[in-house]
Short mmCIF file of C-alpha atoms in Angstrom, two decimals:
data_model
loop_
_atom_site.label_atom_id
_atom_site.label_comp_id
_atom_site.label_asym_id
_atom_site.label_seq_id
_atom_site.Cartn_x
_atom_site.Cartn_y
_atom_site.Cartn_z
CA UNK A 665 -22.03 -4.50 20.80
CA UNK A 666 -18.29 -4.49 19.99
CA UNK A 667 -17.71 -7.44 22.34
CA UNK A 668 -20.50 -9.40 20.65
CA UNK A 669 -19.00 -8.52 17.25
CA UNK A 670 -15.57 -9.76 18.28
CA UNK A 671 -17.06 -12.92 19.81
CA UNK A 672 -18.89 -13.64 16.56
CA UNK A 673 -15.72 -13.40 14.45
CA UNK A 674 -13.71 -15.41 16.96
CA UNK A 675 -16.34 -18.13 16.54
CA UNK A 676 -15.96 -17.86 12.75
CA UNK A 677 -12.21 -18.39 13.05
CA UNK A 678 -12.76 -21.44 15.28
CA UNK A 679 -15.04 -22.89 12.60
CA UNK A 680 -12.38 -22.33 9.95
CA UNK A 681 -9.30 -23.53 11.79
CA UNK A 682 -10.72 -25.80 14.45
CA UNK A 683 -9.05 -23.65 17.10
CA UNK A 684 -9.08 -20.09 18.39
CA UNK A 685 -7.30 -17.43 16.36
CA UNK A 686 -4.19 -16.93 18.49
CA UNK A 687 -2.62 -13.87 16.92
CA UNK A 688 -0.72 -12.36 19.91
CA UNK A 689 -1.49 -8.61 19.69
CA UNK A 690 -4.97 -7.60 20.82
CA UNK A 691 -4.41 -3.85 20.53
CA UNK A 692 -4.87 -2.79 16.87
CA UNK A 693 -2.26 -0.02 17.08
CA UNK A 694 0.29 -2.29 18.71
CA UNK A 695 -0.47 -4.95 16.10
CA UNK A 696 0.12 -2.44 13.31
CA UNK A 697 3.42 -1.18 14.73
CA UNK A 698 4.86 -4.50 15.90
CA UNK A 699 3.28 -7.05 13.62
CA UNK A 700 3.17 -5.39 10.21
CA UNK A 701 6.83 -6.10 9.46
CA UNK A 702 7.27 -9.21 11.61
CA UNK A 703 7.40 -12.70 10.10
CA UNK A 704 5.39 -15.02 12.33
CA UNK A 705 5.37 -18.23 10.33
CA UNK A 706 7.82 -21.10 9.89
CA UNK A 707 9.41 -22.56 6.79
CA UNK A 708 10.03 -19.30 4.94
CA UNK A 709 13.45 -18.99 3.25
CA UNK A 710 15.78 -16.41 4.82
CA UNK A 711 17.00 -15.23 1.43
CA UNK A 712 15.71 -15.62 -2.10
CA UNK A 713 17.49 -15.03 -5.42
CA UNK A 714 16.65 -11.46 -6.42
CA UNK A 715 17.55 -9.48 -9.51
CA UNK A 716 16.86 -5.74 -9.54
CA UNK A 717 15.92 -3.74 -12.62
CA UNK A 718 15.51 -0.11 -13.63
CA UNK A 719 13.58 0.36 -16.87
CA UNK A 720 12.22 3.29 -18.85
CA UNK A 721 8.50 2.83 -19.43
CA UNK A 722 7.13 4.77 -22.43
CA UNK A 723 6.39 7.60 -22.60
CA UNK A 724 9.38 8.33 -20.34
CA UNK A 725 10.05 11.95 -19.42
CA UNK A 726 13.38 13.20 -18.10
CA UNK A 727 12.88 14.01 -14.41
CA UNK A 728 13.60 17.45 -12.91
CA UNK A 729 17.22 18.14 -11.98
CA UNK A 730 16.77 17.47 -8.26
CA UNK A 731 15.18 14.10 -9.04
CA UNK A 732 18.12 13.17 -11.27
CA UNK A 733 18.33 9.71 -9.65
CA UNK A 734 14.83 8.75 -10.89
CA UNK A 735 16.04 7.59 -14.29
CA UNK A 736 13.71 4.61 -14.56
CA UNK A 737 11.10 2.50 -12.82
CA UNK A 738 12.62 0.11 -10.30
CA UNK A 739 11.45 -3.41 -9.51
CA UNK A 740 12.83 -6.81 -8.55
CA UNK A 741 12.33 -10.38 -9.73
CA UNK A 742 12.83 -13.61 -7.82
CA UNK A 743 12.76 -16.38 -10.40
CA UNK A 744 12.38 -20.11 -9.90
CA UNK A 745 14.73 -22.36 -11.85
CA UNK A 746 11.84 -24.14 -13.56
CA UNK A 747 8.43 -23.38 -15.02
CA UNK A 748 6.23 -21.87 -12.31
CA UNK A 749 3.35 -19.46 -11.73
CA UNK A 750 4.27 -15.77 -11.59
CA UNK A 751 2.81 -13.47 -8.95
CA UNK A 752 3.03 -9.68 -8.84
CA UNK A 753 3.08 -8.06 -5.37
CA UNK A 754 1.65 -4.53 -5.25
CA UNK A 755 3.12 -2.57 -2.32
CA UNK A 756 1.18 -0.46 0.18
CA UNK A 757 0.76 3.31 0.01
CA UNK A 758 4.06 5.02 -0.82
CA UNK A 759 6.13 1.85 -0.31
CA UNK A 760 8.83 0.78 -2.76
CA UNK A 761 9.35 -2.65 -4.27
CA UNK A 762 12.11 -3.38 -1.75
CA UNK A 763 10.26 -2.33 1.41
CA UNK A 764 10.40 -4.77 4.32
CA UNK A 765 6.76 -5.82 4.01
CA UNK A 766 6.95 -6.39 0.28
CA UNK A 767 10.14 -8.41 0.68
CA UNK A 768 8.50 -10.59 3.36
CA UNK A 769 5.71 -11.43 0.92
CA UNK A 770 8.41 -12.02 -1.69
CA UNK A 771 10.12 -14.59 0.55
CA UNK A 772 6.85 -16.30 1.46
CA UNK A 773 5.61 -16.60 -2.11
CA UNK A 774 8.97 -17.58 -3.58
CA UNK A 775 9.19 -20.28 -0.91
CA UNK A 776 5.73 -21.47 -2.00
CA UNK A 777 7.02 -21.99 -5.55
CA UNK A 778 6.13 -18.78 -7.36
CA UNK A 779 8.21 -16.53 -9.56
CA UNK A 780 7.79 -13.17 -7.82
CA UNK A 781 7.88 -9.61 -9.15
CA UNK A 782 7.76 -6.86 -6.50
CA UNK A 783 6.05 -3.62 -7.52
CA UNK A 784 6.38 -0.13 -6.02
CA UNK A 785 3.27 1.76 -4.93
CA UNK A 786 1.53 4.11 -7.35
CA UNK A 787 2.06 6.71 -4.60
CA UNK A 788 5.83 6.23 -4.37
CA UNK A 789 8.09 8.99 -5.69
CA UNK A 790 9.68 6.56 -8.14
CA UNK A 791 6.32 5.56 -9.64
CA UNK A 792 4.91 9.09 -9.80
CA UNK A 793 8.07 10.35 -11.50
CA UNK A 794 8.68 7.55 -13.99
CA UNK A 795 5.33 5.86 -14.70
CA UNK A 796 2.32 7.95 -13.70
CA UNK A 797 0.57 9.43 -16.75
CA UNK A 798 -0.98 12.25 -14.72
CA UNK A 799 1.79 12.78 -12.13
CA UNK A 800 -1.24 13.33 -9.86
CA UNK A 801 -2.27 9.98 -8.29
CA UNK A 802 -5.55 9.28 -6.52
CA UNK A 803 -7.99 8.22 -9.23
CA UNK A 804 -8.24 4.44 -8.83
CA UNK A 805 -8.83 3.64 -12.48
CA UNK A 806 -6.17 5.98 -13.83
CA UNK A 807 -3.57 4.83 -11.31
CA UNK A 808 -4.39 1.18 -12.00
CA UNK A 809 -4.06 1.70 -15.74
CA UNK A 810 -0.58 3.05 -15.02
CA UNK A 811 0.18 0.06 -12.78
CA UNK A 812 -1.05 -2.30 -15.49
CA UNK A 813 1.23 -0.66 -18.04
CA UNK A 814 4.11 -1.06 -15.58
CA UNK A 815 3.30 -4.77 -15.10
CA UNK A 816 3.29 -5.30 -18.86
CA UNK A 817 6.68 -3.63 -19.22
CA UNK A 818 8.18 -5.47 -16.26
CA UNK A 819 7.08 -8.83 -17.63
CA UNK A 820 8.28 -7.93 -21.12
CA UNK A 821 11.70 -7.19 -19.60
CA UNK A 822 12.05 -10.60 -17.92
CA UNK A 823 9.87 -12.94 -20.01
CA UNK A 824 12.82 -14.49 -21.83
CA UNK A 825 14.45 -15.43 -18.53
CA UNK A 826 11.52 -17.16 -16.83
CA UNK A 827 8.99 -19.79 -17.87
CA UNK A 828 5.50 -18.97 -16.59
CA UNK A 829 2.56 -21.35 -16.18
CA UNK A 830 -0.07 -18.88 -14.85
CA UNK A 831 -0.26 -15.31 -13.61
CA UNK A 832 -1.36 -14.23 -10.13
CA UNK A 833 -1.71 -10.89 -8.38
CA UNK A 834 -1.77 -9.75 -4.77
CA UNK A 835 -1.45 -6.49 -2.89
CA UNK A 836 -1.64 -5.12 0.61
CA UNK A 837 -3.20 -1.88 1.87
CA UNK A 838 -3.58 0.52 -1.09
CA UNK A 839 -1.78 -2.05 -3.22
CA UNK A 840 -4.70 -4.38 -2.52
CA UNK A 841 -7.16 -1.76 -3.75
CA UNK A 842 -5.13 -1.31 -6.91
CA UNK A 843 -4.94 -5.08 -7.46
CA UNK A 844 -8.74 -5.26 -7.68
CA UNK A 845 -8.84 -2.62 -10.41
CA UNK A 846 -5.81 -4.05 -12.24
CA UNK A 847 -7.71 -7.34 -12.40
CA UNK A 848 -10.73 -5.47 -13.79
CA UNK A 849 -8.53 -3.93 -16.51
CA UNK A 850 -7.01 -7.30 -17.35
CA UNK A 851 -10.45 -8.77 -18.07
CA UNK A 852 -10.49 -6.58 -21.19
CA UNK A 853 -6.82 -6.33 -22.12
CA UNK A 854 -6.02 -9.98 -21.26
CA UNK A 855 -2.24 -9.60 -21.17
CA UNK A 856 -2.10 -11.84 -18.10
CA UNK A 857 -5.52 -13.49 -17.59
CA UNK A 858 -4.85 -13.59 -13.85
CA UNK A 859 -5.84 -16.91 -12.36
CA UNK A 860 -6.36 -15.50 -8.85
CA UNK A 861 -6.10 -12.17 -7.05
CA UNK A 862 -5.59 -11.81 -3.30
CA UNK A 863 -6.29 -8.54 -1.47
CA UNK A 864 -4.90 -7.93 2.04
CA UNK A 865 -6.32 -5.09 4.17
CA UNK A 866 -7.50 -2.92 1.26
CA UNK A 867 -8.70 0.65 1.55
CA UNK A 868 -12.26 0.85 0.23
CA UNK A 869 -12.17 4.61 -0.24
CA UNK A 870 -8.76 6.29 -0.37
CA UNK A 871 -9.89 9.68 0.88
CA UNK A 872 -11.87 8.20 3.79
CA UNK A 873 -8.91 6.10 4.94
CA UNK A 874 -6.52 9.02 4.44
CA UNK A 875 -8.69 11.29 6.58
CA UNK A 876 -8.76 8.67 9.33
CA UNK A 877 -4.96 8.46 9.33
CA UNK A 878 -4.56 12.24 9.18
CA UNK A 879 -6.92 12.61 12.15
CA UNK A 880 -4.93 10.04 14.13
CA UNK A 881 -2.01 12.47 14.05
CA UNK A 882 -3.96 15.71 14.44
CA UNK A 883 -6.15 14.71 17.36
CA UNK A 884 -3.23 13.34 19.35
CA UNK A 885 -0.79 16.21 18.97
CA UNK A 886 -3.13 19.13 18.32
CA UNK A 887 -3.78 21.09 15.13
CA UNK A 888 -0.62 23.18 15.55
CA UNK A 889 1.84 21.91 12.94
CA UNK A 890 4.72 22.96 15.17
CA UNK A 891 3.81 19.98 17.32
CA UNK A 892 4.44 17.71 14.33
CA UNK A 893 7.89 19.27 14.01
CA UNK A 894 8.57 18.56 17.67
CA UNK A 895 7.54 14.92 17.16
CA UNK A 896 9.71 14.63 14.04
CA UNK A 897 12.67 16.14 15.90
CA UNK A 898 12.22 13.48 18.56
CA UNK A 899 12.11 10.76 15.91
CA UNK A 900 15.19 12.10 14.10
CA UNK A 901 17.15 12.36 17.36
CA UNK A 902 16.23 8.79 18.23
CA UNK A 903 17.08 7.57 14.73
CA UNK A 904 20.48 9.27 14.65
CA UNK A 905 21.31 8.00 18.12
CA UNK A 906 20.45 4.45 17.12
CA UNK A 907 22.39 4.69 13.83
CA UNK A 908 25.49 6.29 15.42
CA UNK A 909 25.13 9.40 13.28
CA UNK A 910 24.83 7.72 9.87
CA UNK A 911 22.06 8.79 7.49
CA UNK A 912 18.58 7.38 8.11
CA UNK A 913 15.58 7.24 5.80
CA UNK A 914 12.41 8.19 7.66
CA UNK A 915 9.55 6.01 6.48
CA UNK A 916 6.77 3.93 7.96
CA UNK A 917 8.92 0.88 8.63
CA UNK A 918 11.77 2.93 10.14
CA UNK A 919 9.38 4.70 12.51
CA UNK A 920 7.81 1.48 13.70
CA UNK A 921 11.21 -0.14 14.19
CA UNK A 922 12.47 2.77 16.28
CA UNK A 923 9.63 2.53 18.76
CA UNK A 924 8.89 -1.20 18.77
CA UNK A 925 10.49 -1.78 22.19
CA UNK A 926 9.01 1.27 23.89
CA UNK A 927 5.89 1.19 26.02
CA UNK A 928 3.57 3.57 24.19
CA UNK A 929 0.08 4.70 25.10
CA UNK A 930 -2.75 4.44 22.59
CA UNK A 931 -2.37 8.16 22.02
CA UNK A 932 1.34 7.78 21.28
CA UNK A 933 0.76 4.84 18.94
CA UNK A 934 -1.97 6.64 17.03
CA UNK A 935 0.29 9.67 16.64
CA UNK A 936 3.12 7.45 15.37
CA UNK A 937 0.90 5.71 12.82
CA UNK A 938 -0.51 9.07 11.75
CA UNK A 939 2.99 10.53 11.42
CA UNK A 940 4.10 7.63 9.21
CA UNK A 941 1.25 8.40 6.82
CA UNK A 942 1.86 12.15 7.02
CA UNK A 943 5.43 11.69 5.82
CA UNK A 944 4.05 9.89 2.75
CA UNK A 945 1.61 12.77 2.22
CA UNK A 946 4.43 15.30 2.40
CA UNK A 947 6.28 13.48 -0.38
CA UNK A 948 3.14 13.32 -2.52
CA UNK A 949 2.44 17.04 -2.04
CA UNK A 950 5.98 18.04 -2.94
CA UNK A 951 6.60 15.67 -5.87
CA UNK A 952 3.26 16.23 -7.63
CA UNK A 953 3.64 20.00 -7.30
CA UNK A 954 7.17 19.85 -8.71
CA UNK A 955 6.35 17.53 -11.63
CA UNK A 956 3.21 19.40 -12.68
CA UNK A 957 4.74 22.85 -12.16
CA UNK A 958 1.63 23.97 -10.26
CA UNK A 959 3.72 26.29 -8.05
CA UNK A 960 1.79 25.62 -4.85
CA UNK A 961 5.00 24.89 -2.97
CA UNK A 962 7.79 25.03 -5.56
CA UNK A 963 7.57 28.47 -7.12
CA UNK A 964 11.09 28.68 -8.59
CA UNK A 965 13.09 26.17 -10.68
CA UNK A 966 14.91 23.59 -8.56
CA UNK A 967 18.44 22.54 -9.53
CA UNK A 968 20.38 19.39 -8.81
CA UNK A 969 22.18 20.95 -5.84
CA UNK A 970 19.49 23.37 -4.69
CA UNK A 971 19.09 23.63 -0.91
CA UNK A 972 15.79 21.84 -0.29
CA UNK A 973 15.20 23.02 3.28
CA UNK A 974 13.19 26.14 2.28
CA UNK A 975 10.85 23.96 0.22
CA UNK A 976 10.30 21.57 3.10
CA UNK A 977 9.42 24.57 5.24
CA UNK A 978 6.82 25.66 2.69
CA UNK A 979 5.29 22.17 2.42
CA UNK A 980 5.13 22.25 6.25
CA UNK A 981 3.86 18.71 6.91
CA UNK A 982 1.05 19.02 4.37
CA UNK A 983 -1.66 16.39 4.80
CA UNK A 984 -3.35 14.19 2.21
CA UNK A 985 -6.34 16.51 2.40
CA UNK A 986 -3.97 19.38 1.51
CA UNK A 987 -2.94 17.35 -1.51
CA UNK A 988 -6.54 16.84 -2.57
CA UNK A 989 -7.65 20.45 -2.11
CA UNK A 990 -4.52 22.32 -3.23
CA UNK A 991 -3.23 20.06 -5.99
CA UNK A 992 -5.41 17.18 -7.20
CA UNK A 993 -8.78 18.94 -7.33
CA UNK A 994 -7.54 22.09 -9.15
CA UNK A 995 -5.56 19.88 -11.55
CA UNK A 996 -8.50 17.68 -12.56
CA UNK A 997 -10.98 20.55 -12.55
CA UNK A 998 -8.73 22.38 -14.99
CA UNK A 999 -8.65 19.32 -17.28
CA UNK A 1000 -12.28 18.21 -16.99
CA UNK A 1001 -13.99 21.53 -16.36
CA UNK A 1002 -16.48 22.84 -13.83
CA UNK A 1003 -18.43 19.57 -13.95
CA UNK A 1004 -15.64 18.12 -11.83
CA UNK A 1005 -16.64 18.61 -8.19
CA UNK A 1006 -14.75 17.48 -5.11
CA UNK A 1007 -17.47 14.92 -4.49
CA UNK A 1008 -16.94 13.44 -7.95
CA UNK A 1009 -13.17 13.42 -7.48
CA UNK A 1010 -13.48 11.55 -4.18
CA UNK A 1011 -15.79 9.02 -5.83
CA UNK A 1012 -13.00 8.11 -8.26
CA UNK A 1013 -10.98 6.77 -5.30
CA UNK A 1014 -13.74 4.38 -4.17
CA UNK A 1015 -13.87 0.64 -4.94
CA UNK A 1016 -17.66 0.94 -5.06
CA UNK A 1017 -17.44 2.01 -8.72
CA UNK A 1018 -16.23 -1.54 -9.53
CA UNK A 1019 -18.74 -3.35 -7.32
CA UNK A 1020 -20.48 -5.30 -10.10
CA UNK A 1021 -17.18 -6.73 -11.35
CA UNK A 1022 -15.85 -7.50 -7.87
CA UNK A 1023 -19.10 -9.15 -6.82
CA UNK A 1024 -19.07 -11.49 -9.80
CA UNK A 1025 -15.36 -12.23 -10.19
CA UNK A 1026 -14.75 -15.50 -8.39
CA UNK A 1027 -10.99 -15.17 -8.84
CA UNK A 1028 -10.68 -12.36 -6.23
CA UNK A 1029 -10.61 -12.76 -2.43
CA UNK A 1030 -10.25 -10.22 0.38
CA UNK A 1031 -9.02 -10.51 3.94
CA UNK A 1032 -9.11 -7.76 6.54
CA UNK A 1033 -9.55 -7.31 10.30
CA UNK A 1034 -12.43 -6.30 12.54
CA UNK A 1035 -10.17 -3.67 14.10
CA UNK A 1036 -8.56 -2.32 10.91
CA UNK A 1037 -8.89 1.37 11.74
CA UNK A 1038 -8.60 2.62 8.13
CA UNK A 1039 -12.07 1.17 7.45
CA UNK A 1040 -15.48 2.44 8.50
CA UNK A 1041 -18.38 0.11 9.29
CA UNK A 1042 -19.83 0.98 5.87
CA UNK A 1043 -16.50 -0.03 4.29
CA UNK A 1044 -16.63 -3.42 6.03
CA UNK A 1045 -20.24 -3.90 4.98
CA UNK A 1046 -19.30 -3.11 1.39
CA UNK A 1047 -16.55 -5.75 1.44
CA UNK A 1048 -18.82 -8.37 3.01
CA UNK A 1049 -21.74 -7.68 0.68
CA UNK A 1050 -19.53 -7.53 -2.41
CA UNK A 1051 -17.24 -10.52 -1.91
CA UNK A 1052 -19.47 -12.87 0.08
CA UNK A 1053 -17.69 -16.16 0.75
CA UNK A 1054 -14.54 -14.70 -0.79
CA UNK A 1055 -14.27 -12.31 2.14
CA UNK A 1056 -12.69 -13.14 5.50
CA UNK A 1057 -12.47 -10.82 8.49
CA UNK A 1058 -10.06 -11.74 11.27
CA UNK A 1059 -10.98 -10.76 14.86
CA UNK A 1060 -7.78 -8.76 15.41
CA UNK A 1061 -4.66 -7.51 13.67
CA UNK A 1062 -5.11 -3.76 13.14
CA UNK A 1063 -3.99 -2.50 9.74
CA UNK A 1064 -1.72 -5.08 8.10
CA UNK A 1065 -0.48 -6.22 11.54
CA UNK A 1066 -1.24 -9.91 11.02
CA UNK A 1067 -0.28 -10.30 7.35
CA UNK A 1068 2.67 -12.51 8.20
CA UNK A 1069 1.04 -14.53 10.99
CA UNK A 1070 1.06 -18.28 10.25
CA UNK A 1071 -2.72 -18.70 9.94
CA UNK A 1072 -3.01 -15.72 7.61
CA UNK A 1073 -0.21 -17.03 5.42
CA UNK A 1074 -1.90 -20.44 5.21
CA UNK A 1075 -5.17 -18.83 4.12
CA UNK A 1076 -3.40 -16.74 1.46
CA UNK A 1077 -1.49 -19.69 0.00
CA UNK A 1078 -4.56 -21.91 0.07
CA UNK A 1079 -6.64 -19.40 -1.84
CA UNK A 1080 -3.94 -18.85 -4.43
CA UNK A 1081 -3.61 -22.61 -4.87
CA UNK A 1082 -7.23 -23.76 -4.61
CA UNK A 1083 -9.46 -20.69 -4.90
CA UNK A 1084 -11.18 -20.99 -1.51
CA UNK A 1085 -10.68 -19.21 1.81
CA UNK A 1086 -12.32 -21.84 4.01
CA UNK A 1087 -10.31 -24.95 4.84
CA UNK A 1088 -13.52 -26.90 5.37
CA UNK A 1089 -14.67 -26.37 1.77
#
């Protein structure tokens, strides 16, 4: 059945391009690790003019002492020298505006003639601390309202320096999911009147995708969290050795870069991908607990120079499910009351609640992959049924592994320019 499925989508790609889809990595985990931060298209500028900003978005709250450096929301602008369309890029889960993947999209889109504003994830520490109204992300609509407010403030900051013809929006991974809802919000608010919205490898349901990624770590190293520590020790040793002892930031892109030249088994690759997501979950658990003073992990006040190691021990590689059960659910149940069930909370993270809008909005397109492991078959069916001819599924690429492959880039730019995914239309 799987072989027939893959054959069908290979045939679809032949119909679109007139040739077979020749993305080089057949293994979805290898594609994710090697391809997700690799530019595989020609004609993209090596550098683009970039100006970084840090702004205070109302209502701004002074961060806790140990987050003293989070004094404003950070973003970057790459401006054309003439009137041009402006596109916002929404980063993937936990990623900042200057992550490698976001900057690759920045280079591609600037090279295609757009003003570009790069936007940090609603799950990044910077966003949660300086923008999030709840300090407890996960509800798609609430998070997207926060993102929309951030977009308005970012544009307000730079509007006198750039001349804009039209507004566009794109996002990858969770940033793609948020872009759909931001577009929905804009239909009413109309600050931007987005001309087109492009979604790359979206999560359909945040909790479903998060559980898949959590399981990829758990099932390959065992349920004992000490095994995660052993894996992290190995990663840190490798990182320090490669950096000659200088400090290293452990994030998704760093992990993938460290192991890109090693021959890894499927089990090893799944564990690595799962670990990358777990590190994001750890940050979310810690930061939301600290900012909301819920005292799940941080039971005493934390100062600017407080030793953080004991707190990391308490967090102990907490998963996204830990975040939902220990922090998000009690928080929203306390606000909304006993009518808030876990089932209802999880439903707020699902794109299905916006199906009518997404089905009828011709400005939005989605691309994903047959082997994107953060999606279930029901998730793929939802995307196909909802977006119709504005939906394209590539036969391989894993999760975000083929975003920067030449054919994918052509499809993205064509849709943004002409509003169609199919070259034959």
